[in-house]
Each structure stands twice: as C-alpha cells, then as structure tokens.
Amino acid sequence: MTKQQANWSPYDNNGGSCVAIAGSDYCVIAADTRMSTGYNILTRDYSKISHLAEKCVMASSGFQADVKALQKVLSARHLTYQHQHNKQMSCPAMAQLLSNTLYYKRFFPYYSFNVLGGLDSEGKGCVFTYDAVGSYERVGYSSQGSGSTLIMPFLDNQLKSPSPLLLPAQDAVTPLSETEAVDLVKTVFASATERDIYTGDKVEIVILNASGIHREFMDLRKD
Amino acid sequence: MKLDTSGLESFPSLILHGNDVAGEISAPPSFDLPNSNDFDGFLKEAIQMVKPAKGTTTLAFIFKEGVMVAADSRASMGGYICECLSTLLFGTGRVLCYLLLIKQFFFFFIASQSVKKIIEINPYMLGTMAGGAADCQFWHRNLGIKCRLHELANKRRISVTGASKLLANILYSYRGMGLSVGTMIAGWDETGPGLYYVDSEGGRLKGTRFSVGSGSPYAYGVLDSGYKYDMSIEEASELARRAIYHATFRDGASGGVASVYYVGPTGWKKLSGDDVGELHYHYNPVTPSTTVEQEMVDAAAA
C-alpha cells in the first residue's frame, strides 16, 4: 500500500511586494495592489495594507487568505487590549503580538510575509520585519514579497543604516526627509514592476507621522 | 492528535473556554495543527524539500572571570522551490527552512546582516541562537518567563542548570516535530559560571567550551588554540572576537557584526559589536608599499 499523497495544497501565493522605511519622525509603508495566482491576475485593486492601531500599520504579501485571517485576529486582539487597558497598543507591543500570533501557528504557518511600520513611543519611525513563523527584528527599512530580492539591494544601497548590533550604538533610522523617502518608494516600485511579474498595477503608500495617517496611490505598469 | 502544550502554560487560565470566536481569542495559547491523517509525513515532506542552510557561528566559553559569549549576525534564507507546500523561514545555523512554491530558484540570499543571535533571557542569563530564528526567539522568551516565575515562586533566582533543563525538556517534548534549535545557555548563578548546550533533538550537555553553527569548526580552531583558563576579561573577549572573525572569514554563511558579551557575578554586559569587514582590516592592516614593482624607464635612444 503506497503512502497517500495530498492532492491539493492549502497554500497559494498571491504575489506582490511590500516596503517600509523608518524616518526620524515618520514612517512610510507601501505595497502594490496586484493580486495574482499562477500566471493570472485576480484583481488590480487589492489593498495589502492594514491599519492595525493608531500608530501601527502592517503590510503583508504572500497568501492573501492567510493575510486576511491574520489581520482579523490582530484587530480583534487589539480591540480586546483597548477595552482592557483603555489605550491604543504601541507599535513595539503590536510587533511582539504579531510575532507570537505567527509562532502559535508554527506547525501550520500563516503564509504571510509581513512588514510592520509605525511610530514608537518617542515618535520616531520604526519598522519591524518578519518571516513566516514570527521571527522578527527592528530595522530601519525592509521589503518582503516577490519583489523583495529586487528591492532590498537597492534600499541597502540608498539607505544603508548602521547595524543596531554595533557598539557604541548608532541610530538606524534614515536621515532622509519624508518627501525624499516617498520618492524613493515610488522609484523602488517602478523598478520592481519592470522585472517582477507579480508586482504592478498601483502602489498604495501610507505615511504615518505626528499629524496622523496619509494615504496616496501611484499608478504602475499594468503588464 | 493530542499535543503536549504544557510548555506554553505559564499562568492558570481564568477564562472559561467557550466555543465562540471571543473564547478562541482569549483562550490560553495552543498550537494549531493541520488536519491531516499523516502529521509526521506532512512535516517531514516539507523538511525534505528543503536544502538545509546552516549559516551561523556562535560560541561560548567559561574562564576564570566568568562566561564569554559571542556570535555573528548573518541570517541566510535558502532552498529550492518545489511543488509542495512550504513556507520561507529565516534560518541561522542548523536551520529548518520550509520553502515556497513559486517556480523560482533561490540561491543563498542574505536575509539580514543584523540578527540578534545572543538573546537576553534575563539580566544574568544569555542564550545563543542557531537554527530556526523564530524557534529560538520564541522559546528563549518563554524560558525567560519561566525563569521569572521560578524566582517569584521560590524567592531565589533559578540556576543555569535548572533553566537549561526547563528548555531541554520543552524541546524534547516537541522532538520530531521539526523545531530547529541549537542554543547555549550561559549564566552566572550561586555555584558560579554555568554553560550548557541544548538542542532541539533533546540533547543537553554541560561544558566549558562550545561553538555551534556552520562556522563552528573555524571558531573551534581559534578558540581551542588560544584558550587559557586564567585569562583576563580583555584577553577572553579578544579571543572570542577573533574566533568569530575567523569563522566569518572562511564561512560564507556567517558574517555581519561580531557581538561579544560577558557574563559575570553582576550579570551580563555587552562588551563589543564590531563589523567583521572592519575587523578584517584591523587585524590585517594595509600598508601602502613604498617600493614600486615595475617601473617604466625611458628607452635608451638608439
């Protein structure tokens, strides 16, 4: 009796790329809006970004059904937190919550590659980058998704920030201004769209700063 | 299949388990498992599809003044894509990576050069990370919780022996499920400095010198040849730093920043964090040569 193989997979990859950049008093989070499966485009207008808390935004690429489930779990937990503590969750707290939520599905992972961006308690930008099972670290910038291999080297070149492990410690956030960072993000997505078939259509850019949240869109190549 | 989740319990649950969504969210944490008949096979296949990446160098040793712990900071992500389901994980050391199903071929990709591989469990105990990054981060944090609870329940700090035993028992109960953890627990307790190696196969070894990861052979070479029990803290930290540097030089999967920590009677202290590229030129300074190898002279007029 031969071993039975599963004839379907619970996972699918809907493609897409996300990027986040932390600044001294702002954070830019961006993701494209194309959702694909195999060589087909399912929609050109799908938001991969979720506003989890007042100062905390998550962008996720990968399997969007798992992403949607993850977003729902996190916003429910955040609501519970607000009821119990009478305040919003801070970005580092949400980062830890996301890590634990991902790890509790260690043996049947959420197929979701996340990037969390926001402002910490001092108002400085912070970006947290994750793998699929919850290992995370705070960084100055990050990208995830199908275009990340194209985007990361470019960000390393433009934004290379000193490692947070160096002693004496050096600041990891980029010295760029907010408009420069947004321009950089637009450039990055335009380039990634050229070479990655899963990235394109539109890029949704969310900017978090002291005055609140601001969202803008830019068109990308649709081919 | 009943999974032993007692490793996750650190507090009695005050909330009754309901069958509704609210109950699920506030219920004590438990691991979701796939609904497959062959759980073992599900995980084994995922692991088999993966080419294990072993990118790290960590080391720790006991000497007269305490314990010295050092590690690199590179995380690599690698493997082939296959038709099967898998997911991409960051890995360091004896990694377990699941891999993703798109028809691309990933060469060894450096996921990060700034991974914290030395995890601060509590102010007097450190753990090193090798293997699955998420596994190490999560279980070290869990160990920190258990150590704190022990302190509160027993009004005294837990020993390094006890802490490493807690971790080893948890990892043993998940043996065969695909966790990948190769860690060293280093600390200072009432009996003095303590160092244990604990891994996800359930092994736990007490010792005075350990190195874990793909760069460990190189690190052992430097460490063993330079080790003396009666070193000062400066000598020991320089030995540790050199060992990591040499391992990053020869092992492609190790690199980034060499961090060195010291654990003494008052707890741990980070001694240095140096970029290994800069360390290379520090150890091998480039002297501009004053003599020219070949010099062009005018040809004598015929």
PDB file of N, CA and C in Angstrom, chain A residues 110-147:
ATOM      1  N   TYR A 110       0.935  30.615   8.959  1.00  0.00           N
ATOM      2  CA  TYR A 110       0.310  31.628   8.122  1.00  0.00           C
ATOM      3  C   TYR A 110       1.301  31.911   7.005  1.00  0.00           C
ATOM      4  N   TYR A 111       0.871  31.767   5.794  1.00  0.00           N
ATOM      5  CA  TYR A 111       1.794  32.006   4.715  1.00  0.00           C
ATOM      6  C   TYR A 111       1.726  33.494   4.397  1.00  0.00           C
ATOM      7  N   SER A 112       2.353  34.267   5.240  1.00  0.00           N
ATOM      8  CA  SER A 112       2.237  35.710   5.155  1.00  0.00           C
ATOM      9  C   SER A 112       3.571  36.316   5.520  1.00  0.00           C
ATOM     10  N   PHE A 113       4.093  37.147   4.607  1.00  0.00           N
ATOM     11  CA  PHE A 113       5.371  37.798   4.870  1.00  0.00           C
ATOM     12  C   PHE A 113       5.092  39.253   5.195  1.00  0.00           C
ATOM     13  N   ASN A 114       5.341  39.604   6.432  1.00  0.00           N
ATOM     14  CA  ASN A 114       4.869  40.885   6.926  1.00  0.00           C
ATOM     15  C   ASN A 114       5.969  41.876   7.168  1.00  0.00           C
ATOM     16  N   VAL A 115       5.519  43.121   7.081  1.00  0.00           N
ATOM     17  CA  VAL A 115       6.382  44.226   7.426  1.00  0.00           C
ATOM     18  C   VAL A 115       5.497  45.168   8.250  1.00  0.00           C
ATOM     19  N   LEU A 116       5.955  45.514   9.432  1.00  0.00           N
ATOM     20  CA  LEU A 116       5.136  46.348  10.312  1.00  0.00           C
ATOM     21  C   LEU A 116       5.814  47.700  10.433  1.00  0.00           C
ATOM     22  N   GLY A 117       5.058  48.774  10.255  1.00  0.00           N
ATOM     23  CA  GLY A 117       5.680  50.086  10.358  1.00  0.00           C
ATOM     24  C   GLY A 117       4.856  50.982  11.246  1.00  0.00           C
ATOM     25  N   GLY A 118       5.520  51.916  11.900  1.00  0.00           N
ATOM     26  CA  GLY A 118       4.769  52.837  12.745  1.00  0.00           C
ATOM     27  C   GLY A 118       5.692  53.770  13.486  1.00  0.00           C
ATOM     28  N   LEU A 119       5.128  54.387  14.512  1.00  0.00           N
ATOM     29  CA  LEU A 119       5.897  55.313  15.337  1.00  0.00           C
ATOM     30  C   LEU A 119       6.005  54.720  16.730  1.00  0.00           C
ATOM     31  N   ASP A 120       7.203  54.766  17.293  1.00  0.00           N
ATOM     32  CA  ASP A 120       7.337  54.225  18.655  1.00  0.00           C
ATOM     33  C   ASP A 120       6.885  55.277  19.667  1.00  0.00           C
ATOM     34  N   SER A 121       7.071  54.979  20.947  1.00  0.00           N
ATOM     35  CA  SER A 121       6.525  55.873  21.978  1.00  0.00           C
ATOM     36  C   SER A 121       7.212  57.238  21.975  1.00  0.00           C
ATOM     37  N   GLU A 122       8.414  57.311  21.351  1.00  0.00           N
ATOM     38  CA  GLU A 122       9.079  58.628  21.286  1.00  0.00           C
ATOM     39  C   GLU A 122       8.721  59.376  20.020  1.00  0.00           C
ATOM     40  N   GLY A 123       7.912  58.784  19.171  1.00  0.00           N
ATOM     41  CA  GLY A 123       7.552  59.453  17.930  1.00  0.00           C
ATOM     42  C   GLY A 123       8.511  59.180  16.784  1.00  0.00           C
ATOM     43  N   LYS A 124       9.525  58.325  17.032  1.00  0.00           N
ATOM     44  CA  LYS A 124      10.455  58.011  15.942  1.00  0.00           C
ATOM     45  C   LYS A 124       9.884  56.877  15.105  1.00  0.00           C
ATOM     46  N   GLY A 125      10.238  56.854  13.835  1.00  0.00           N
ATOM     47  CA  GLY A 125       9.744  55.797  12.969  1.00  0.00           C
ATOM     48  C   GLY A 125      10.352  54.455  13.349  1.00  0.00           C
ATOM     49  N   CYS A 126       9.573  53.396  13.256  1.00  0.00           N
ATOM     50  CA  CYS A 126      10.116  52.065  13.487  1.00  0.00           C
ATOM     51  C   CYS A 126       9.535  51.100  12.468  1.00  0.00           C
ATOM     52  N   VAL A 127      10.368  50.185  12.018  1.00  0.00           N
ATOM     53  CA  VAL A 127       9.930  49.170  11.064  1.00  0.00           C
ATOM     54  C   VAL A 127      10.351  47.824  11.637  1.00  0.00           C
ATOM     55  N   PHE A 128       9.448  46.858  11.597  1.00  0.00           N
ATOM     56  CA  PHE A 128       9.761  45.508  12.052  1.00  0.00           C
ATOM     57  C   PHE A 128       9.554  44.572  10.875  1.00  0.00           C
ATOM     58  N   THR A 129      10.494  43.667  10.686  1.00  0.00           N
ATOM     59  CA  THR A 129      10.387  42.742   9.575  1.00  0.00           C
ATOM     60  C   THR A 129      10.279  41.323  10.117  1.00  0.00           C
ATOM     61  N   TYR A 130       9.461  40.508   9.448  1.00  0.00           N
ATOM     62  CA  TYR A 130       9.132  39.176   9.963  1.00  0.00           C
ATOM     63  C   TYR A 130       9.408  38.103   8.929  1.00  0.00           C
ATOM     64  N   ASP A 131       9.594  36.872   9.415  1.00  0.00           N
ATOM     65  CA  ASP A 131       9.488  35.741   8.492  1.00  0.00           C
ATOM     66  C   ASP A 131       8.120  35.101   8.716  1.00  0.00           C
ATOM     67  N   ALA A 132       7.865  33.979   8.074  1.00  0.00           N
ATOM     68  CA  ALA A 132       6.505  33.437   8.110  1.00  0.00           C
ATOM     69  C   ALA A 132       6.111  32.862   9.467  1.00  0.00           C
ATOM     70  N   VAL A 133       7.084  32.512  10.312  1.00  0.00           N
ATOM     71  CA  VAL A 133       6.702  31.942  11.606  1.00  0.00           C
ATOM     72  C   VAL A 133       7.013  32.844  12.778  1.00  0.00           C
ATOM     73  N   GLY A 134       7.285  34.111  12.546  1.00  0.00           N
ATOM     74  CA  GLY A 134       7.285  35.028  13.676  1.00  0.00           C
ATOM     75  C   GLY A 134       8.622  35.539  14.148  1.00  0.00           C
ATOM     76  N   SER A 135       9.725  35.113  13.533  1.00  0.00           N
ATOM     77  CA  SER A 135      10.994  35.705  13.969  1.00  0.00           C
ATOM     78  C   SER A 135      11.038  37.137  13.482  1.00  0.00           C
ATOM     79  N   TYR A 136      11.406  38.074  14.367  1.00  0.00           N
ATOM     80  CA  TYR A 136      11.330  39.471  13.942  1.00  0.00           C
ATOM     81  C   TYR A 136      12.470  40.266  14.510  1.00  0.00           C
ATOM     82  N   GLU A 137      12.731  41.398  13.844  1.00  0.00           N
ATOM     83  CA  GLU A 137      13.702  42.333  14.380  1.00  0.00           C
ATOM     84  C   GLU A 137      13.336  43.733  13.921  1.00  0.00           C
ATOM     85  N   ARG A 138      13.759  44.693  14.726  1.00  0.00           N
ATOM     86  CA  ARG A 138      13.502  46.084  14.380  1.00  0.00           C
ATOM     87  C   ARG A 138      14.621  46.546  13.463  1.00  0.00           C
ATOM     88  N   VAL A 139      14.237  47.156  12.347  1.00  0.00           N
ATOM     89  CA  VAL A 139      15.219  47.600  11.356  1.00  0.00           C
ATOM     90  C   VAL A 139      14.853  49.005  10.901  1.00  0.00           C
ATOM     91  N   GLY A 140      15.731  49.589  10.087  1.00  0.00           N
ATOM     92  CA  GLY A 140      15.447  50.939   9.590  1.00  0.00           C
ATOM     93  C   GLY A 140      14.592  50.918   8.326  1.00  0.00           C
ATOM     94  N   TYR A 141      14.605  49.786   7.609  1.00  0.00           N
ATOM     95  CA  TYR A 141      13.832  49.676   6.363  1.00  0.00           C
ATOM     96  C   TYR A 141      13.749  48.203   6.034  1.00  0.00           C
ATOM     97  N   SER A 142      12.751  47.825   5.267  1.00  0.00           N
ATOM     98  CA  SER A 142      12.647  46.417   4.903  1.00  0.00           C
ATOM     99  C   SER A 142      11.717  46.251   3.719  1.00  0.00           C
ATOM    100  N   SER A 143      11.875  45.137   3.008  1.00  0.00           N
ATOM    101  CA  SER A 143      10.898  44.803   1.989  1.00  0.00           C
ATOM    102  C   SER A 143      10.632  43.309   2.056  1.00  0.00           C
ATOM    103  N   GLN A 144       9.409  42.907   1.687  1.00  0.00           N
ATOM    104  CA  GLN A 144       9.042  41.497   1.673  1.00  0.00           C
ATOM    105  C   GLN A 144       8.233  41.235   0.424  1.00  0.00           C
ATOM    106  N   GLY A 145       8.148  39.983   0.045  1.00  0.00           N
ATOM    107  CA  GLY A 145       7.291  39.638  -1.074  1.00  0.00           C
ATOM    108  C   GLY A 145       8.082  39.220  -2.290  1.00  0.00           C
ATOM    109  N   SER A 146       7.376  39.096  -3.411  1.00  0.00           N
ATOM    110  CA  SER A 146       8.027  38.556  -4.603  1.00  0.00           C
ATOM    111  C   SER A 146       9.077  39.493  -5.161  1.00  0.00           C
ATOM    112  N   GLY A 147       8.920  40.779  -4.948  1.00  0.00           N
ATOM    113  CA  GLY A 147       9.907  41.729  -5.475  1.00  0.00           C
ATOM    114  C   GLY A 147      11.006  42.065  -4.500  1.00  0.00           C
TER     115      GLY A 147
END
